Short mmCIF file of C-alpha atoms and ligand atoms in Angstrom, two decimals:
data_model
loop_
_atom_site.label_atom_id
_atom_site.label_comp_id
_atom_site.label_asym_id
_atom_site.label_seq_id
_atom_site.Cartn_x
_atom_site.Cartn_y
_atom_site.Cartn_z
CA MET A 1 -6.69 -29.58 -4.33
CA ALA A 2 -6.71 -27.02 -1.60
CA GLU A 3 -5.27 -27.82 1.74
CA THR A 4 -5.03 -25.82 4.90
CA LYS A 5 -1.85 -25.17 6.76
CA GLY A 6 -0.37 -22.65 9.13
CA TYR A 7 -3.67 -22.38 10.87
CA SER A 8 -3.64 -20.00 13.83
CA ASN A 9 -6.00 -20.37 16.73
CA MET A 10 -7.29 -16.87 17.31
CA ASP A 11 -8.34 -17.62 20.86
CA SER A 12 -5.04 -19.07 21.97
CA GLY A 13 -3.49 -15.72 22.78
CA MET A 14 -0.32 -16.78 21.01
CA PRO A 15 1.16 -13.71 19.36
CA TYR A 16 2.37 -13.72 15.83
CA SER A 17 6.10 -13.31 15.69
CA GLN A 18 5.93 -10.49 13.16
CA PRO A 19 5.24 -7.13 14.81
CA ALA A 20 3.75 -5.93 11.55
CA TYR A 21 0.86 -8.27 12.12
CA ASN A 22 -0.21 -6.75 15.40
CA ASN A 23 -3.11 -4.98 13.86
CA SER A 24 -4.24 -8.03 11.96
CA GLN A 25 -4.06 -10.12 15.06
CA TRP A 26 -6.20 -7.64 16.89
CA LEU A 27 -8.63 -7.52 14.01
CA GLU A 28 -8.98 -11.27 14.04
CA LYS A 29 -9.84 -11.27 17.72
CA GLN A 30 -12.51 -8.71 17.03
CA GLU A 31 -13.83 -10.82 14.23
CA SER A 32 -13.95 -13.79 16.52
CA ARG A 33 -16.15 -11.92 18.92
CA SER A 34 -18.29 -10.57 16.13
CA ARG A 35 -19.50 -14.04 15.33
CA ARG A 36 -21.83 -13.94 18.27
CA SER A 37 -24.80 -11.89 17.19
CA LYS A 38 -27.93 -11.25 19.08
CA TRP A 39 -31.35 -11.48 17.62
CA ILE A 40 -34.12 -9.49 19.16
CA VAL A 41 -37.48 -10.22 17.74
CA ILE A 42 -39.18 -6.89 18.10
CA GLY A 43 -42.74 -7.20 19.25
CA SER A 44 -41.98 -10.12 21.49
CA ILE A 45 -39.78 -10.70 24.48
CA VAL A 46 -37.96 -13.55 22.91
CA THR A 47 -34.25 -12.97 22.81
CA VAL A 48 -32.15 -15.40 20.93
CA VAL A 49 -28.45 -15.64 20.56
CA ALA A 50 -27.03 -16.11 17.15
CA LEU A 51 -23.65 -16.67 15.76
CA ALA A 52 -23.41 -14.47 12.76
CA VAL A 53 -21.19 -16.14 10.31
CA ALA A 54 -18.95 -13.66 8.65
CA GLY A 55 -16.56 -14.28 5.86
CA ILE A 56 -13.36 -14.14 7.81
CA ALA A 57 -10.69 -16.77 7.53
CA ILE A 58 -7.47 -17.26 9.37
CA GLY A 59 -4.38 -18.87 8.02
CA VAL A 60 -6.01 -20.80 5.26
CA THR A 61 -3.39 -21.36 2.65
CA VAL A 62 -4.10 -22.81 -0.70
CA SER A 63 -1.46 -25.14 -1.96
CA LYS A 64 -0.02 -24.30 -5.32
CA ASN A 65 -0.63 -27.02 -7.81
CA HIS A 66 1.25 -27.14 -11.02
CA LYS A 67 -0.57 -26.17 -14.13
CA SER A 68 -1.72 -29.31 -15.85
CA SER A 69 -1.25 -28.97 -19.55
CA SER A 70 -3.83 -30.85 -21.47
CA THR A 71 -2.66 -33.04 -24.29
CA SER A 72 -5.83 -34.92 -25.05
CA GLY A 73 -9.30 -33.92 -26.10
CA ALA A 74 -11.10 -30.61 -26.11
CA VAL A 75 -12.14 -30.67 -22.50
CA SER A 76 -9.62 -30.31 -19.78
CA SER A 77 -9.83 -30.01 -16.07
CA ASN A 78 -8.53 -26.69 -14.83
CA THR A 79 -6.47 -27.44 -11.77
CA ALA A 80 -4.10 -24.51 -11.93
CA GLY A 81 -2.84 -23.05 -8.64
CA GLY A 82 -5.66 -23.18 -6.14
CA ALA A 83 -8.31 -24.53 -8.49
CA THR A 84 -9.85 -27.89 -7.64
CA GLY A 85 -10.81 -29.20 -11.06
CA ALA A 86 -14.49 -28.61 -10.36
CA VAL A 87 -14.87 -26.80 -13.68
CA ASN A 88 -13.74 -27.79 -17.16
CA GLN A 89 -12.79 -25.40 -19.95
CA THR A 90 -12.95 -26.20 -23.65
CA ASN A 91 -9.85 -24.03 -24.01
CA PRO A 92 -7.64 -24.57 -20.97
CA SER A 93 -6.06 -21.15 -21.35
CA ASP A 94 -9.34 -19.23 -21.72
CA PRO A 95 -11.42 -19.09 -18.52
CA SER A 96 -14.44 -17.81 -20.47
CA THR A 97 -14.78 -21.20 -22.18
CA PHE A 98 -15.91 -22.98 -19.04
CA VAL A 99 -18.37 -25.83 -19.41
CA LYS A 100 -21.70 -25.15 -17.74
CA ASP A 101 -23.18 -27.62 -15.31
CA PRO A 102 -26.88 -28.34 -15.95
CA ASN A 103 -27.37 -28.96 -12.22
CA LEU A 104 -26.62 -25.31 -11.50
CA LYS A 105 -29.55 -22.91 -11.78
CA HIS A 106 -29.40 -19.14 -12.12
CA SER A 107 -32.09 -18.76 -9.46
CA PHE A 108 -30.42 -16.69 -6.75
CA TRP A 109 -30.81 -12.95 -6.39
CA GLY A 110 -27.39 -12.83 -4.77
CA LEU A 111 -24.74 -14.93 -3.06
CA ALA A 112 -22.43 -14.28 -0.11
CA TYR A 113 -18.84 -15.07 -1.02
CA THR A 114 -15.38 -14.92 0.46
CA PRO A 115 -12.48 -16.29 -1.59
CA GLU A 116 -10.61 -18.91 0.39
CA GLY A 117 -7.53 -17.50 2.07
CA SER A 118 -8.49 -13.81 2.00
CA GLN A 119 -7.52 -12.79 5.52
CA LEU A 120 -4.33 -11.39 6.93
CA PRO A 121 -1.73 -12.37 7.85
CA ASP A 122 -1.68 -15.58 5.82
CA CYS A 123 -3.27 -14.58 2.53
CA GLY A 124 -3.54 -17.80 0.56
CA ASN A 125 -5.98 -16.93 -2.19
CA SER A 126 -5.12 -17.17 -5.87
CA LEU A 127 -6.53 -15.89 -9.12
CA ASP A 128 -6.96 -19.45 -10.43
CA ALA A 129 -9.07 -20.45 -7.44
CA VAL A 130 -11.17 -17.30 -7.67
CA ILE A 131 -11.69 -17.80 -11.41
CA GLU A 132 -13.03 -21.28 -10.70
CA ASP A 133 -15.33 -19.88 -8.02
CA ILE A 134 -16.65 -17.21 -10.37
CA GLN A 135 -17.23 -19.79 -13.11
CA LEU A 136 -19.51 -21.65 -10.69
CA ILE A 137 -21.06 -18.59 -9.07
CA SER A 138 -22.00 -17.06 -12.43
CA GLN A 139 -24.20 -20.09 -13.07
CA LEU A 140 -26.20 -19.28 -9.91
CA THR A 141 -26.45 -15.51 -9.67
CA SER A 142 -25.55 -12.12 -11.11
CA ARG A 143 -24.69 -10.57 -7.74
CA ILE A 144 -22.21 -11.33 -5.01
CA ARG A 145 -21.12 -9.55 -1.88
CA LEU A 146 -17.70 -9.57 -0.29
CA TYR A 147 -17.07 -8.88 3.39
CA GLY A 148 -13.64 -7.29 3.35
CA ALA A 149 -10.88 -6.18 1.03
CA ASP A 150 -7.73 -7.70 2.46
CA CYS A 151 -5.46 -9.94 0.38
CA ASN A 152 -6.40 -8.17 -2.85
CA GLN A 153 -9.73 -9.95 -2.97
CA SER A 154 -11.54 -7.05 -4.67
CA ALA A 155 -9.07 -7.10 -7.56
CA LEU A 156 -9.00 -10.89 -7.73
CA VAL A 157 -12.77 -11.08 -8.06
CA LEU A 158 -12.94 -8.29 -10.64
CA GLU A 159 -10.10 -9.84 -12.63
CA ALA A 160 -11.87 -13.21 -12.53
CA ILE A 161 -15.09 -11.63 -13.79
CA LYS A 162 -13.12 -9.98 -16.58
CA GLN A 163 -11.41 -13.19 -17.65
CA THR A 164 -14.53 -15.35 -17.45
CA LYS A 165 -16.60 -12.64 -19.20
CA VAL A 166 -19.59 -13.38 -16.98
CA ASN A 167 -22.39 -11.05 -15.94
CA VAL A 168 -21.59 -10.90 -12.25
CA SER A 169 -21.54 -7.66 -10.28
CA VAL A 170 -20.07 -7.15 -6.84
CA TYR A 171 -20.71 -5.32 -3.65
CA LEU A 172 -17.16 -4.80 -2.41
CA GLY A 173 -16.61 -4.77 1.35
CA ASN A 174 -14.52 -2.84 3.87
CA TYR A 175 -14.42 -4.71 7.18
CA ASN A 176 -13.45 -1.81 9.42
CA VAL A 177 -13.20 -1.87 13.21
CA PRO A 178 -13.90 0.82 15.81
CA THR A 179 -10.72 0.81 17.89
CA ASP A 180 -7.68 0.73 15.61
CA GLY A 181 -7.59 4.41 14.77
CA GLY A 182 -8.95 3.57 11.35
CA ALA A 183 -5.98 1.43 10.19
CA ALA A 184 -8.04 -1.49 8.88
CA TYR A 185 -10.41 0.96 7.23
CA VAL A 186 -7.69 2.87 5.40
CA ARG A 187 -5.84 -0.27 4.35
CA GLN A 188 -8.96 -1.69 2.74
CA ARG A 189 -10.15 1.63 1.33
CA ASP A 190 -6.88 1.99 -0.53
CA THR A 191 -7.02 -1.49 -2.05
CA ILE A 192 -10.66 -0.95 -3.05
CA LYS A 193 -9.65 2.35 -4.65
CA GLU A 194 -6.86 0.64 -6.56
CA ALA A 195 -9.25 -2.07 -7.79
CA LEU A 196 -11.75 0.54 -8.96
CA GLN A 197 -9.00 2.41 -10.78
CA THR A 198 -7.85 -0.78 -12.48
CA TYR A 199 -11.19 -2.35 -13.35
CA GLY A 200 -13.61 0.56 -13.42
CA ALA A 201 -17.11 0.43 -12.04
CA ASP A 202 -18.94 -1.67 -14.62
CA ASN A 203 -19.18 -4.71 -12.36
CA VAL A 204 -19.31 -2.91 -9.04
CA LEU A 205 -22.69 -2.18 -7.49
CA GLY A 206 -21.63 -0.84 -4.12
CA VAL A 207 -19.07 -0.64 -1.36
CA THR A 208 -20.20 -1.93 2.02
CA VAL A 209 -18.47 -0.19 4.92
CA GLY A 210 -18.74 -2.22 8.10
CA ASN A 211 -19.58 -5.83 8.85
CA GLU A 212 -21.44 -6.07 12.16
CA PHE A 213 -19.65 -2.92 13.26
CA MET A 214 -22.58 -1.85 15.45
CA LEU A 215 -23.12 -5.30 16.91
CA ASN A 216 -19.47 -5.46 17.89
CA TYR A 217 -19.44 -1.96 19.29
CA LEU A 218 -22.52 -2.54 21.41
CA THR A 219 -21.20 -5.86 22.68
CA ALA A 220 -17.81 -4.41 23.58
CA ASN A 221 -19.20 -1.32 25.26
CA GLY A 222 -22.14 -2.60 27.25
CA GLY A 223 -24.68 -1.23 24.83
CA GLY A 224 -26.95 -4.21 25.28
CA ASP A 225 -29.52 -4.73 22.60
CA SER A 226 -30.21 -1.06 21.90
CA PRO A 227 -28.51 0.06 18.71
CA ASN A 228 -30.28 3.42 18.98
CA GLY A 229 -29.32 4.05 22.60
CA ASP A 230 -26.46 6.28 23.76
CA VAL A 231 -23.81 3.60 23.23
CA GLY A 232 -25.18 2.80 19.80
CA ASN A 233 -25.17 6.45 18.81
CA ALA A 234 -21.57 6.78 20.00
CA GLY A 235 -20.65 3.79 17.82
CA ALA A 236 -22.46 5.38 14.91
CA GLN A 237 -20.19 8.42 15.22
CA LEU A 238 -17.22 6.09 14.68
CA LEU A 239 -18.71 4.32 11.67
CA ILE A 240 -20.19 7.30 9.83
CA PRO A 241 -16.86 9.05 9.11
CA ASN A 242 -15.64 5.94 7.28
CA ILE A 243 -18.85 5.82 5.24
CA THR A 244 -18.47 9.48 4.36
CA ASP A 245 -14.82 8.99 3.50
CA THR A 246 -15.67 6.10 1.16
CA ARG A 247 -18.17 8.32 -0.67
CA THR A 248 -15.49 10.96 -1.06
CA MET A 249 -13.02 8.39 -2.36
CA ILE A 250 -15.51 7.09 -4.94
CA GLU A 251 -16.54 10.58 -6.07
CA GLY A 252 -12.87 11.46 -6.53
CA LEU A 253 -12.45 8.65 -9.05
CA ASN A 254 -15.02 10.10 -11.49
CA LEU A 255 -16.07 6.64 -12.56
CA GLY A 256 -19.00 7.86 -14.60
CA LYS A 257 -21.35 5.62 -12.73
CA THR A 258 -22.95 5.69 -9.33
CA ILE A 259 -21.47 3.24 -6.87
CA THR A 260 -23.68 3.04 -3.83
CA VAL A 261 -22.30 2.98 -0.29
CA GLY A 262 -23.87 0.93 2.49
CA THR A 263 -23.28 -1.01 5.65
CA ALA A 264 -23.94 -4.59 6.80
CA ASP A 265 -24.97 -5.59 10.30
CA ALA A 266 -26.87 -8.12 12.35
CA GLY A 267 -30.59 -7.81 11.75
CA SER A 268 -31.40 -6.28 15.13
CA PHE A 269 -28.43 -3.93 15.28
CA PHE A 270 -29.00 -1.18 12.77
CA ASN A 271 -28.51 2.33 14.09
CA ASN A 272 -30.77 4.91 12.48
CA GLU A 273 -28.09 7.60 12.34
CA VAL A 274 -25.98 5.18 10.30
CA LEU A 275 -28.89 4.20 8.08
CA GLU A 276 -29.50 7.88 7.37
CA GLN A 277 -26.01 8.06 5.84
CA VAL A 278 -26.14 5.03 3.55
CA ASP A 279 -27.72 4.08 0.26
CA TYR A 280 -28.31 0.55 1.45
CA GLY A 281 -28.22 -1.67 4.52
CA MET A 282 -27.47 -5.38 4.42
CA SER A 283 -28.99 -7.38 7.26
CA ASN A 284 -28.04 -10.82 8.58
CA VAL A 285 -31.25 -12.78 9.16
CA HIS A 286 -30.63 -16.33 10.37
CA PRO A 287 -33.58 -18.56 11.24
CA TRP A 288 -31.28 -21.39 12.37
CA PHE A 289 -29.63 -19.23 15.02
CA ALA A 290 -33.01 -17.81 16.00
CA ASN A 291 -34.29 -21.28 16.97
CA VAL A 292 -36.84 -21.32 14.19
CA SER A 293 -37.90 -24.73 12.92
CA ILE A 294 -37.32 -25.45 9.25
CA ASP A 295 -41.00 -25.46 8.37
CA GLN A 296 -41.29 -21.84 9.55
CA ALA A 297 -37.84 -20.67 8.51
CA ALA A 298 -38.57 -18.99 5.16
CA ALA A 299 -41.63 -17.12 6.38
CA TRP A 300 -39.86 -16.09 9.58
CA THR A 301 -36.92 -14.73 7.60
CA TYR A 302 -39.20 -12.72 5.35
CA GLU A 303 -41.23 -11.33 8.26
CA PHE A 304 -38.21 -10.55 10.44
CA PHE A 305 -36.59 -8.64 7.60
CA GLN A 306 -39.77 -6.75 6.74
CA ASP A 307 -40.69 -5.85 10.31
CA ASN A 308 -37.25 -4.98 11.63
CA ASN A 309 -35.38 -3.65 8.64
CA VAL A 310 -37.55 -2.68 5.68
CA VAL A 311 -40.22 -0.88 7.70
CA VAL A 312 -37.61 1.01 9.74
CA ALA A 313 -35.66 2.04 6.65
CA GLN A 314 -38.82 3.30 4.98
CA SER A 315 -39.51 5.53 7.98
CA LEU A 316 -36.23 7.40 7.50
CA THR A 317 -36.04 10.42 5.24
CA ASN A 318 -33.42 8.89 2.92
CA LYS A 319 -35.21 5.51 2.74
CA PRO A 320 -32.11 3.33 2.33
CA GLN A 321 -32.58 0.17 0.29
CA MET A 322 -32.45 -2.89 2.52
CA TYR A 323 -31.12 -6.30 1.55
CA ILE A 324 -30.72 -9.56 3.42
CA ALA A 325 -26.96 -9.84 3.77
CA GLU A 326 -26.97 -13.46 4.86
CA THR A 327 -29.58 -16.12 5.19
CA GLY A 328 -29.25 -19.86 4.76
CA TRP A 329 -29.27 -23.17 6.56
CA PRO A 330 -26.41 -25.42 7.71
CA SER A 331 -26.23 -28.91 6.26
CA GLU A 332 -24.46 -30.47 9.22
CA SER A 333 -22.70 -29.88 12.52
CA SER A 334 -19.25 -31.13 13.42
CA ASP A 335 -20.49 -32.20 16.84
CA VAL A 336 -23.79 -33.66 17.86
CA SER A 337 -24.39 -31.12 20.64
CA ASN A 338 -24.59 -28.25 18.17
CA GLU A 339 -26.61 -30.05 15.54
CA SER A 340 -29.83 -28.52 16.78
CA ASN A 341 -30.56 -25.08 18.13
CA GLY A 342 -33.90 -25.50 19.81
CA PRO A 343 -36.18 -26.76 17.05
CA SER A 344 -33.78 -25.83 14.23
CA THR A 345 -31.71 -28.75 13.05
CA ALA A 346 -28.76 -28.82 10.68
CA SER A 347 -29.17 -31.30 7.84
CA VAL A 348 -28.98 -31.56 4.08
CA ALA A 349 -32.71 -32.29 4.00
CA ASN A 350 -33.42 -29.06 5.86
CA LEU A 351 -31.04 -27.12 3.62
CA GLN A 352 -33.08 -28.46 0.72
CA THR A 353 -36.31 -27.36 2.38
CA PHE A 354 -34.96 -23.88 3.04
CA LEU A 355 -33.89 -23.55 -0.59
CA ASP A 356 -37.28 -24.81 -1.76
CA THR A 357 -39.27 -22.46 0.46
CA PHE A 358 -37.12 -19.33 0.48
CA VAL A 359 -35.44 -18.78 -2.88
CA CYS A 360 -38.16 -18.66 -5.52
CA ALA A 361 -40.71 -17.10 -3.17
CA SER A 362 -38.23 -14.35 -2.32
CA ASN A 363 -37.53 -13.78 -6.01
CA THR A 364 -41.27 -13.43 -6.58
CA ASN A 365 -41.86 -11.02 -3.75
CA GLY A 366 -38.87 -8.88 -4.63
CA THR A 367 -36.63 -9.44 -1.64
CA GLY A 368 -33.02 -8.63 -2.36
CA TYR A 369 -30.99 -11.28 -0.58
CA PHE A 370 -27.53 -12.78 -0.59
CA TYR A 371 -27.85 -16.48 0.00
CA PHE A 372 -25.34 -17.62 2.61
CA GLU A 373 -23.14 -18.98 1.20
CA PHE A 374 -21.21 -20.15 -1.85
CA PHE A 375 -19.15 -22.95 -0.28
CA ASP A 376 -18.25 -24.51 3.03
CA GLU A 377 -15.32 -22.81 4.73
CA ALA A 378 -13.03 -25.31 6.42
CA TRP A 379 -11.25 -22.74 8.56
CA LYS A 380 -14.52 -21.84 10.26
CA ASP A 381 -15.13 -25.44 11.19
CA LYS A 382 -11.64 -25.71 12.66
CA GLN A 383 -11.98 -22.45 14.51
CA PHE A 384 -15.53 -22.61 15.80
CA GLY A 385 -16.87 -26.11 15.25
CA GLY A 386 -20.60 -26.68 15.41
CA VAL A 387 -22.43 -25.62 12.27
CA GLU A 388 -20.13 -22.71 11.43
CA GLY A 389 -18.27 -24.37 8.58
CA TRP A 390 -21.26 -25.96 6.86
CA TRP A 391 -23.41 -23.28 5.22
CA GLY A 392 -22.30 -23.71 1.63
CA LEU A 393 -24.32 -24.72 -1.40
CA PHE A 394 -21.07 -26.34 -2.43
CA ASN A 395 -18.74 -28.46 -0.38
CA ALA A 396 -15.34 -26.95 0.31
CA ASN A 397 -13.96 -28.83 -2.71
CA LYS A 398 -16.53 -27.07 -4.92
CA THR A 399 -18.72 -30.05 -5.64
CA LEU A 400 -22.42 -29.34 -5.23
CA LYS A 401 -23.94 -30.76 -2.06
CA ALA A 402 -26.59 -33.46 -2.39
CA ILE A 403 -29.25 -30.88 -3.14
CA THR A 404 -31.44 -29.88 -6.06
CA LEU A 405 -31.16 -26.18 -6.73
CA PRO A 406 -34.45 -24.31 -7.12
CA ASP A 407 -35.28 -23.53 -10.74
CA CYS A 408 -36.61 -20.00 -11.13
CA GLU A 409 -34.40 -17.92 -13.39
CA ILE A 410 -33.68 -14.44 -12.09
CA ASP A 411 -31.51 -11.71 -13.64
C1 NAG B 501 -14.11 -32.61 -16.78
O1 NAG B 501 -13.78 -33.40 -17.90
C2 NAG B 501 -13.30 -34.68 -17.56
C3 NAG B 501 -12.84 -35.36 -18.86
O2 NAG B 501 -13.87 -35.30 -19.81
C4 NAG B 501 -14.41 -35.45 -16.85
O3 NAG B 501 -13.95 -36.72 -16.46
C5 NAG B 501 -14.81 -34.68 -15.61
O4 NAG B 501 -15.90 -35.30 -14.99
C6 NAG B 501 -15.20 -33.25 -15.97
N1 NAG B 501 -15.41 -32.51 -14.76
C7 NAG B 501 -16.45 -31.72 -14.59
C8 NAG B 501 -16.52 -31.01 -13.28
O5 NAG B 501 -17.31 -31.59 -15.42
C1 NAG B 502 -3.32 -7.29 -6.59
O1 NAG B 502 -2.56 -6.23 -6.00
C2 NAG B 502 -1.32 -5.91 -6.60
C3 NAG B 502 -0.80 -4.67 -5.97
O2 NAG B 502 -0.66 -4.82 -4.61
C4 NAG B 502 -1.41 -5.75 -8.10
O3 NAG B 502 -0.17 -5.55 -8.65
C5 NAG B 502 -2.12 -6.94 -8.69
O4 NAG B 502 -2.20 -6.82 -10.08
C6 NAG B 502 -3.49 -7.03 -8.06
N1 NAG B 502 -4.46 -7.81 -8.78
C7 NAG B 502 -4.51 -9.15 -8.91
C8 NAG B 502 -5.64 -9.69 -9.70
O5 NAG B 502 -3.73 -9.91 -8.38
C1 NAG B 503 -12.48 5.47 10.26
O1 NAG B 503 -13.11 5.22 11.49
C2 NAG B 503 -12.23 5.14 12.60
C3 NAG B 503 -13.03 4.83 13.83
O2 NAG B 503 -13.91 3.79 13.64
C4 NAG B 503 -11.53 6.45 12.79
O3 NAG B 503 -10.60 6.33 13.83
C5 NAG B 503 -10.83 6.84 11.52
O4 NAG B 503 -10.31 8.14 11.66
C6 NAG B 503 -11.78 6.81 10.34
N1 NAG B 503 -11.03 7.08 9.13
C7 NAG B 503 -11.53 7.76 8.12
C8 NAG B 503 -10.59 8.10 7.02
O5 NAG B 503 -12.69 8.07 8.07
C1 NAG B 504 -42.29 -13.71 0.42
O1 NAG B 504 -41.46 -14.86 0.49
C2 NAG B 504 -41.50 -15.55 1.72
C3 NAG B 504 -40.49 -16.66 1.65
O2 NAG B 504 -39.22 -16.12 1.67
C4 NAG B 504 -42.88 -16.03 1.99
O3 NAG B 504 -42.92 -16.75 3.21
C5 NAG B 504 -43.78 -14.84 2.08
O4 NAG B 504 -45.11 -15.24 2.27
C6 NAG B 504 -43.72 -14.02 0.80
N1 NAG B 504 -44.45 -12.80 1.00
C7 NAG B 504 -45.34 -12.35 0.16
C8 NAG B 504 -46.01 -11.07 0.53
O5 NAG B 504 -45.61 -12.94 -0.86
C1 NAG B 505 -32.38 -21.85 21.41
O1 NAG B 505 -31.96 -23.18 21.52
C2 NAG B 505 -30.82 -23.35 22.35
C3 NAG B 505 -30.37 -24.78 22.25
O2 NAG B 505 -31.45 -25.65 22.40
C4 NAG B 505 -31.16 -22.91 23.76
O3 NAG B 505 -30.00 -23.00 24.55
C5 NAG B 505 -31.64 -21.49 23.74
O4 NAG B 505 -32.09 -21.12 25.03
C6 NAG B 505 -32.79 -21.34 22.78
N1 NAG B 505 -33.17 -19.94 22.71
C7 NAG B 505 -34.43 -19.55 22.70
C8 NAG B 505 -34.64 -18.09 22.64
O5 NAG B 505 -35.36 -20.33 22.70
C1 NAG B 506 -15.86 -33.33 -2.21
O1 NAG B 506 -16.25 -33.21 -0.87
C2 NAG B 506 -17.37 -34.00 -0.52
C3 NAG B 506 -17.76 -33.66 0.91
O2 NAG B 506 -16.67 -33.77 1.75
C4 NAG B 506 -17.03 -35.46 -0.70
O3 NAG B 506 -18.15 -36.26 -0.39
C5 NAG B 506 -16.64 -35.70 -2.13
O4 NAG B 506 -16.20 -37.03 -2.29
C6 NAG B 506 -15.52 -34.77 -2.56
N1 NAG B 506 -15.34 -34.91 -4.00
C7 NAG B 506 -14.15 -34.83 -4.57
C8 NAG B 506 -14.11 -34.98 -6.05
O5 NAG B 506 -13.12 -34.63 -3.94
C1 NAG B 507 -26.64 -8.78 -15.74
O1 NAG B 507 -26.95 -8.79 -14.37
C2 NAG B 507 -27.77 -7.72 -13.95
C3 NAG B 507 -27.92 -7.81 -12.47
O2 NAG B 507 -26.75 -7.42 -11.83
C4 NAG B 507 -29.09 -7.78 -14.67
O3 NAG B 507 -29.89 -6.69 -14.30
C5 NAG B 507 -28.87 -7.77 -16.16
O4 NAG B 507 -30.10 -7.97 -16.81
C6 NAG B 507 -27.90 -8.86 -16.57
N1 NAG B 507 -27.58 -8.71 -17.96
C7 NAG B 507 -27.58 -9.73 -18.81
C8 NAG B 507 -27.17 -9.41 -20.19
O5 NAG B 507 -27.89 -10.85 -18.46
C1 NAG B 508 -20.00 -23.26 17.13
C2 NAG B 508 -21.06 -23.50 18.14
O1 NAG B 508 -22.23 -23.31 17.86
N1 NAG B 508 -20.64 -23.91 19.33
C3 NAG B 508 -21.54 -24.16 20.41
C4 NAG B 508 -21.72 -25.66 20.62
O2 NAG B 508 -22.50 -25.89 21.78
C5 NAG B 508 -21.92 -25.37 22.95
C6 NAG B 508 -22.78 -25.83 24.10
O3 NAG B 508 -24.14 -25.54 23.86
C7 NAG B 508 -21.83 -23.86 22.86
O4 NAG B 508 -21.23 -23.32 24.01
C8 NAG B 508 -21.00 -23.50 21.64
O5 NAG B 508 -21.00 -22.11 21.48
#
């Protein structure tokens, strides 16, 4: 079983004792701010505030369980360090022999995923836990996206894919920030590079440079809601060099395969100068935070994405491919006051409705999306409360929520 400990409140202002963590501490504060995203529905004067839920965890440490050696029967629960026993293997020492769960459906174009305990300074992730995640994820989708590269998560995920022998490919992530002189960028670039050198490119689809970089830059610098204004264009000049540098890094590896380079941001915060430099953009589109009622949520998500992202990208000379980076629906709120956001209400029933109305229809109309998200993240609930920790298809302990997954097989 996983348990959390050593949890640090990022808003408390309490410094870490280790000077080496100064940069991480700063990064975490930035990430805290980045959660608040703004949604501008172009074509109307409605402005809505959203909390964009990014895959950033603080101080979540997975307890190390002892390997349980099976003595009876063919099927054994895999509860090795960090695993929860949510998946059985017919051969306990071969992760590719996992037993499939008929309740899981390979119906999702993509899934947003962050291994538990993948943030500095308290990296608590483990290969066993990630293997268990990938065993479950591979029964839902062939594509995942990561948000950052700290705590070796790129290598852990690629190693887990290798050991489970599943057909899952990854968009790796570099969660860079504008004001650290590029330290977070370089740190993550180098670990991504190492992972690519170790595992090759077979299961890597892209490297995403930036997670709400423009949203954060605009918010911190009084840029308002105008990603293409002067402030936005100044922010773009800070992001673009990292995108260019990632391309150079990838080209230098001679991987024999194209790995695309993109960026991820809040749906209303794409800068065109950035889009002109990327192969793809990933856009957070959240009907819950946009005060959209559940009965309109799927259609709103589709239309918002088309109108604000796809159409804009098509108007640019390089026509970057656009994906929905995050969309989903929370199953509950930790406090009653945040259970509803205008007409949008967190509940398992509404999560079910969103799955029923969004997933198969999006598969049919060709939307590339990363459903948000694989499992509930306890650290987010502790840190932010409200609905933040409750977006998973799975509970934090990796049992499926009380939902029926849509059944429309997609590659
Ligand atoms: C794993 O196998 C054990 C023993 O057969 C069983 O009790 C348990 O429910 C299984 N767990 C899963 C997640 O299938
Ligand atoms: C993680 O990173 C280290 C190097 O820092 C490496 O030795 C290790 O093999 C990596 N991969 C995994 C899956 O842990
Ligand atoms: C990455 O971007 C930051 C600013 O956001 C910049 O300071 C740094 O020099 C860049 N590094 C590289 C290698 O592009
Ligand atoms: C695409 O899917 C959405 C649901 O995500 C649906 O509301 C919309 O009508 C579909 N669009 C087309 C053109 O079929
Ligand atoms: C969304 O709902 C919240 C909570 O009810 C409210 O504070 C906010 O003003 C609403 N926003 C819009 C744009 O309707
Ligand atoms: C997993 O978590 C859910 C939600 O908290 C809970 O209802 C369920 O009992 C847990 N299952 C196990 C096996 O721990
Ligand atoms: C593997 O997944 C990719 C999507 O990333 C899909 O295009 C391909 O058909 C899948 N291959 C197999 C053998 O299922
Ligand atoms: C996490 C979250 O959504 N918190 C909100 C809960 O409600 C209060 C009052 O409306 C907000 O201030 C919080 O941001």
